[in-house]
Each structure stands twice: as structure tokens, then as C-alpha cells.
PDB file of C-alpha atoms in Angstrom:
ATOM      1  CA  UNK A 218       0.000   0.000   0.000  1.00 70.00           C
ATOM      2  CA  UNK A 219       1.308   3.442  -0.937  1.00 80.00           C
ATOM      3  CA  UNK A 220       0.924   6.779   0.770  1.00 83.00           C
ATOM      4  CA  UNK A 221       0.618  10.156  -0.879  1.00 86.00           C
ATOM      5  CA  UNK A 222       2.333  12.467   1.566  1.00 89.00           C
ATOM      6  CA  UNK A 223       2.708  16.217   1.349  1.00 92.00           C
ATOM      7  CA  UNK A 224       5.334  17.759   3.599  1.00 93.00           C
ATOM      8  CA  UNK A 225       4.465  21.463   3.853  1.00 95.00           C
ATOM      9  CA  UNK A 226       7.238  23.816   4.970  1.00 96.00           C
ATOM     10  CA  UNK A 227       6.786  27.352   6.358  1.00 96.00           C
ATOM     11  CA  UNK A 228       9.468  28.728   4.014  1.00 96.00           C
ATOM     12  CA  UNK A 229       9.898  28.689   0.252  1.00 94.00           C
ATOM     13  CA  UNK A 230      13.248  26.876   0.715  1.00 93.00           C
ATOM     14  CA  UNK A 231      12.183  24.208   3.232  1.00 94.00           C
ATOM     15  CA  UNK A 232      11.251  21.500   0.735  1.00 94.00           C
ATOM     16  CA  UNK A 233      14.572  21.847  -1.104  1.00 92.00           C
ATOM     17  CA  UNK A 234      16.411  21.463   2.208  1.00 90.00           C
ATOM     18  CA  UNK A 235      14.553  18.215   2.957  1.00 92.00           C
ATOM     19  CA  UNK A 236      15.637  16.637  -0.348  1.00 88.00           C
ATOM     20  CA  UNK A 237      19.119  15.642   0.846  1.00 87.00           C
ATOM     21  CA  UNK A 238      17.641  14.018   3.956  1.00 90.00           C
ATOM     22  CA  UNK A 239      15.178  12.129   1.775  1.00 89.00           C
ATOM     23  CA  UNK A 240      17.919  10.907  -0.559  1.00 89.00           C
ATOM     24  CA  UNK A 241      19.953   9.642   2.426  1.00 90.00           C
ATOM     25  CA  UNK A 242      16.919   7.800   3.816  1.00 90.00           C
ATOM     26  CA  UNK A 243      16.437   6.087   0.459  1.00 90.00           C
ATOM     27  CA  UNK A 244      20.089   5.045   0.289  1.00 91.00           C
ATOM     28  CA  UNK A 245      19.673   3.466   3.729  1.00 91.00           C
ATOM     29  CA  UNK A 246      16.488   1.746   2.471  1.00 90.00           C
ATOM     30  CA  UNK A 247      14.445   3.354   5.239  1.00 89.00           C
ATOM     31  CA  UNK A 248      11.850   4.642   2.787  1.00 89.00           C
ATOM     32  CA  UNK A 249      10.940   3.879  -0.801  1.00 87.00           C
ATOM     33  CA  UNK A 250       9.992   6.958  -2.800  1.00 87.00           C
ATOM     34  CA  UNK A 251       8.043   5.794  -5.823  1.00 85.00           C
ATOM     35  CA  UNK A 252       7.540   9.297  -7.165  1.00 86.00           C
ATOM     36  CA  UNK A 253       8.082  12.841  -5.965  1.00 89.00           C
ATOM     37  CA  UNK A 254       7.552  16.445  -6.914  1.00 91.00           C
ATOM     38  CA  UNK A 255       8.321  19.762  -5.304  1.00 93.00           C
ATOM     39  CA  UNK A 256       6.403  23.020  -5.063  1.00 94.00           C
ATOM     40  CA  UNK A 257       8.103  26.282  -4.134  1.00 94.00           C
ATOM     41  CA  UNK A 258       6.136  29.498  -3.740  1.00 94.00           C
ATOM     42  CA  UNK A 259       8.456  32.437  -3.092  1.00 94.00           C
ATOM     43  CA  UNK A 260       7.115  35.541  -1.358  1.00 95.00           C
ATOM     44  CA  UNK A 261       5.809  37.967  -3.960  1.00 95.00           C
ATOM     45  CA  UNK A 262       5.239  35.306  -6.627  1.00 92.00           C
ATOM     46  CA  UNK A 263       1.738  35.145  -8.102  1.00 87.00           C
ATOM     47  CA  UNK A 264       1.804  31.370  -8.356  1.00 87.00           C
ATOM     48  CA  UNK A 265       4.064  28.509  -7.269  1.00 91.00           C
ATOM     49  CA  UNK A 266       6.817  26.801  -9.228  1.00 91.00           C
ATOM     50  CA  UNK A 267       6.435  23.038  -9.580  1.00 89.00           C
ATOM     51  CA  UNK A 268       8.706  20.262 -10.793  1.00 87.00           C
ATOM     52  CA  UNK A 269       8.845  16.496 -10.766  1.00 86.00           C
ATOM     53  CA  UNK A 270      11.913  15.041  -9.072  1.00 82.00           C
ATOM     54  CA  UNK A 271      13.546  12.388 -11.184  1.00 69.00           C
ATOM     55  CA  UNK A 272      16.618  11.898  -8.963  1.00 53.00           C
ATOM     56  CA  UNK A 273      14.587  10.555  -6.042  1.00 52.00           C
ATOM     57  CA  UNK A 274      12.051   8.392  -7.828  1.00 52.00           C
ATOM     58  CA  UNK A 275      11.995   4.686  -8.461  1.00 53.00           C
ATOM     59  CA  UNK A 276      11.068   2.765 -11.568  1.00 52.00           C
ATOM     60  CA  UNK A 277       7.350   2.888 -12.188  1.00 53.00           C
ATOM     61  CA  UNK A 278       6.988   6.581 -11.395  1.00 60.00           C
ATOM     62  CA  UNK A 279       3.605   8.097 -12.168  1.00 70.00           C
ATOM     63  CA  UNK A 280       5.014  10.770 -14.422  1.00 67.00           C
ATOM     64  CA  UNK A 281       4.368  14.326 -15.404  1.00 72.00           C
ATOM     65  CA  UNK A 282       0.725  13.868 -16.412  1.00 75.00           C
ATOM     66  CA  UNK A 283      -0.280  12.962 -12.858  1.00 79.00           C
ATOM     67  CA  UNK A 284       1.652  15.795 -11.225  1.00 80.00           C
ATOM     68  CA  UNK A 285       0.546  18.282 -13.878  1.00 81.00           C
ATOM     69  CA  UNK A 286      -3.127  17.497 -13.372  1.00 79.00           C
ATOM     70  CA  UNK A 287      -2.834  17.468  -9.581  1.00 82.00           C
ATOM     71  CA  UNK A 288      -0.904  20.743  -9.433  1.00 83.00           C
ATOM     72  CA  UNK A 289      -3.303  22.316 -11.910  1.00 80.00           C
ATOM     73  CA  UNK A 290      -6.200  21.344  -9.678  1.00 78.00           C
ATOM     74  CA  UNK A 291      -4.448  22.546  -6.528  1.00 82.00           C
ATOM     75  CA  UNK A 292      -2.784  25.751  -7.598  1.00 78.00           C
ATOM     76  CA  UNK A 293      -3.634  26.990 -11.075  1.00 68.00           C
ATOM     77  CA  UNK A 294      -7.342  26.355 -11.684  1.00 58.00           C
ATOM     78  CA  UNK A 295      -8.346  28.574  -8.722  1.00 52.00           C
ATOM     79  CA  UNK A 296      -6.867  31.548 -10.615  1.00 48.00           C
ATOM     80  CA  UNK A 297      -9.455  31.133 -13.370  1.00 50.00           C
ATOM     81  CA  UNK A 298     -12.371  31.827 -11.021  1.00 50.00           C
ATOM     82  CA  UNK A 299     -15.927  30.594 -11.115  1.00 47.00           C
ATOM     83  CA  UNK A 300     -16.017  30.163 -14.882  1.00 48.00           C
ATOM     84  CA  UNK A 301     -14.404  26.765 -14.520  1.00 50.00           C
ATOM     85  CA  UNK A 302     -16.004  25.803 -11.207  1.00 55.00           C
ATOM     86  CA  UNK A 303     -17.942  22.880 -12.650  1.00 54.00           C
ATOM     87  CA  UNK A 304     -14.825  21.539 -14.342  1.00 57.00           C
ATOM     88  CA  UNK A 305     -12.924  21.750 -11.056  1.00 56.00           C
ATOM     89  CA  UNK A 306     -15.618  19.693  -9.356  1.00 62.00           C
ATOM     90  CA  UNK A 307     -15.442  17.063 -12.068  1.00 62.00           C
ATOM     91  CA  UNK A 308     -11.649  16.849 -11.887  1.00 62.00           C
ATOM     92  CA  UNK A 309     -11.707  16.670  -8.084  1.00 64.00           C
ATOM     93  CA  UNK A 310     -14.267  13.875  -8.309  1.00 69.00           C
ATOM     94  CA  UNK A 311     -12.004  12.037 -10.748  1.00 68.00           C
ATOM     95  CA  UNK A 312      -9.122  12.110  -8.244  1.00 74.00           C
ATOM     96  CA  UNK A 313     -11.326  10.659  -5.482  1.00 79.00           C
ATOM     97  CA  UNK A 314     -11.177   7.252  -7.173  1.00 77.00           C
ATOM     98  CA  UNK A 315      -7.408   7.336  -6.528  1.00 79.00           C
ATOM     99  CA  UNK A 316      -7.847   8.092  -2.819  1.00 82.00           C
ATOM    100  CA  UNK A 317      -7.183  11.798  -3.291  1.00 83.00           C
ATOM    101  CA  UNK A 318     -10.377  13.257  -1.909  1.00 82.00           C
ATOM    102  CA  UNK A 319     -11.701  16.794  -1.559  1.00 81.00           C
ATOM    103  CA  UNK A 320     -10.557  17.000   2.073  1.00 85.00           C
ATOM    104  CA  UNK A 321      -6.952  16.254   1.062  1.00 85.00           C
ATOM    105  CA  UNK A 322      -7.130  18.745  -1.827  1.00 85.00           C
ATOM    106  CA  UNK A 323      -8.527  21.482   0.422  1.00 86.00           C
ATOM    107  CA  UNK A 324      -5.904  20.842   3.114  1.00 90.00           C
ATOM    108  CA  UNK A 325      -3.100  21.223   0.583  1.00 91.00           C
ATOM    109  CA  UNK A 326      -4.662  24.366  -0.893  1.00 89.00           C
ATOM    110  CA  UNK A 327      -4.992  25.944   2.547  1.00 91.00           C
ATOM    111  CA  UNK A 328      -1.449  25.114   3.658  1.00 93.00           C
ATOM    112  CA  UNK A 329       0.684  25.532   0.543  1.00 93.00           C
ATOM    113  CA  UNK A 330       0.507  29.271  -0.059  1.00 93.00           C
ATOM    114  CA  UNK A 331       2.803  32.157  -0.917  1.00 95.00           C
ATOM    115  CA  UNK A 332       6.018  31.987   1.129  1.00 97.00           C
ATOM    116  CA  UNK A 333       5.834  28.210   1.670  1.00 96.00           C
ATOM    117  CA  UNK A 334       7.009  25.076  -0.104  1.00 96.00           C
ATOM    118  CA  UNK A 335       5.983  21.441  -0.216  1.00 95.00           C
ATOM    119  CA  UNK A 336       7.404  18.064  -1.055  1.00 94.00           C
ATOM    120  CA  UNK A 337       4.863  15.685  -2.630  1.00 91.00           C
ATOM    121  CA  UNK A 338       5.849  12.050  -2.123  1.00 89.00           C
ATOM    122  CA  UNK A 339       4.334   8.763  -3.219  1.00 86.00           C
ATOM    123  CA  UNK A 340       5.974   6.388  -0.752  1.00 86.00           C
ATOM    124  CA  UNK A 341       5.848   2.912   0.706  1.00 82.00           C
ATOM    125  CA  UNK A 342       7.882   0.783   3.044  1.00 80.00           C
ATOM    126  CA  UNK A 343       8.916   3.503   5.476  1.00 82.00           C
ATOM    127  CA  UNK A 344      10.658   2.534   8.706  1.00 84.00           C
ATOM    128  CA  UNK A 345       8.671   5.162  10.570  1.00 80.00           C
ATOM    129  CA  UNK A 346      10.745   5.533  13.750  1.00 84.00           C
ATOM    130  CA  UNK A 347      14.030   5.845  11.805  1.00 87.00           C
ATOM    131  CA  UNK A 348      12.530   8.301   9.320  1.00 86.00           C
ATOM    132  CA  UNK A 349      11.075  10.373  12.173  1.00 86.00           C
ATOM    133  CA  UNK A 350      14.480  10.502  13.855  1.00 89.00           C
ATOM    134  CA  UNK A 351      16.190  11.602  10.624  1.00 89.00           C
ATOM    135  CA  UNK A 352      13.808  14.512  10.024  1.00 89.00           C
ATOM    136  CA  UNK A 353      13.650  15.672  13.631  1.00 89.00           C
ATOM    137  CA  UNK A 354      14.490  19.355  13.819  1.00 86.00           C
ATOM    138  CA  UNK A 355      13.123  20.198  10.375  1.00 90.00           C
ATOM    139  CA  UNK A 356       9.931  22.208  10.636  1.00 93.00           C
ATOM    140  CA  UNK A 357       7.069  20.915   8.461  1.00 93.00           C
ATOM    141  CA  UNK A 358       3.473  19.761   8.570  1.00 92.00           C
ATOM    142  CA  UNK A 359       2.296  16.432   7.148  1.00 90.00           C
ATOM    143  CA  UNK A 360      -0.770  16.089   4.950  1.00 90.00           C
ATOM    144  CA  UNK A 361      -1.325  12.455   4.023  1.00 85.00           C
ATOM    145  CA  UNK A 362      -3.709  10.101   2.330  1.00 79.00           C
ATOM    146  CA  UNK A 363      -3.360   6.325   2.292  1.00 81.00           C
ATOM    147  CA  UNK A 364      -4.036   4.618  -1.002  1.00 83.00           C
ATOM    148  CA  UNK A 365      -5.524   1.150  -1.152  1.00 82.00           C
ATOM    149  CA  UNK A 366      -3.808  -1.404  -3.386  1.00 86.00           C
ATOM    150  CA  UNK A 367      -6.635  -0.931  -5.912  1.00 88.00           C
ATOM    151  CA  UNK A 368      -6.246   2.869  -5.909  1.00 84.00           C
ATOM    152  CA  UNK A 369      -2.484   2.589  -6.318  1.00 82.00           C
ATOM    153  CA  UNK A 370      -2.907   0.120  -9.200  1.00 84.00           C
ATOM    154  CA  UNK A 371      -5.435   2.432 -10.881  1.00 84.00           C
ATOM    155  CA  UNK A 372      -3.041   5.390 -10.547  1.00 81.00           C
ATOM    156  CA  UNK A 373      -0.250   3.395 -12.172  1.00 78.00           C
ATOM    157  CA  UNK A 374      -2.556   2.172 -14.934  1.00 83.00           C
ATOM    158  CA  UNK A 375      -3.836   5.672 -15.716  1.00 79.00           C
ATOM    159  CA  UNK A 376      -0.657   7.719 -15.186  1.00 78.00           C
ATOM    160  CA  UNK A 377       2.324   5.356 -15.049  1.00 73.00           C
ATOM    161  CA  UNK A 378       5.258   5.928 -17.339  1.00 61.00           C
ATOM    162  CA  UNK A 379       6.030   2.929 -19.473  1.00 51.00           C
TER     163      UNK A 379
END
């Protein structure tokens, strides 16, 4: 079973700082990152910058289509206003079948704002106590959703890179 975890940092640089810790945890086989992306939203920027992280991801990554649609839903569609409200509802409903429900989407929208950053991780196999020890001292908030095996399989089928 996989987890979609968002680590939200109170600074625009926080997520970048966490990357080296994450890479070390993977090398020690304390966590398996199946896919990852980062969002940075510097103070004064109208919208966030997003990018998929290829250096931290395993074979079978979901790919740019998944992250592009998710980030569009989270950060860019709200800029278009009510004119696309119905479309937003339809897209959000589509993500629910993957275990990414409206509550998760709203939590991310509320937390990841100007002046913050976030690390989006699709993970499994974490040795929780060792991971917690390694990230102690770094300030972040966790937003998480657990995906069932069926939801994970559907994500890979619909968005996986071949």
C-alpha cells in the first residue's frame, strides 16, 4: 500500500532542504519513494513553481501527467475563477477514485501558499521511527492520504510511465 504524503514547509526553501535528507533515507532503504515532486512558492510570486523530481524516484513513477493534473487542480485552476467551477468539481471527483479526496485537496490548498514550499511524495515501506528521527528538527506539517492497493494500481494504470 502506498501513501501520498505532502510535507508542507513554512518557508519557500524548506522543501529543497529536505531533499538531501530524503535521498539519504532512500540510500539506507528506510523509505521507498516511488515518485516525488516539489512546489516552491516564493514571497511575492503570483503562483508557485512546480517540478517532478527524477533523482529521487523509483522505476514505475507516475510521471508528469499525474503531477501536472494534480498541481493544476491545486494551484492553477483557482486563478481562473468561477467560470471553470464545474470543471474543477469534475476533476476533483475524478481524483477521489485514486484516494485523493476533496478534504486532502482542500488541506493542501490551505497550507501551501505564498512563502511556503511542499514536497509531494508517493511512498511505501517507510521505517517510521528511523525516518522520524532523521527529520527531527526540520519544521514541516504532514498532509497524508493512504491509497488502497486498488487505488495505487489504478493510478499506475492511468498515469504510469512505461
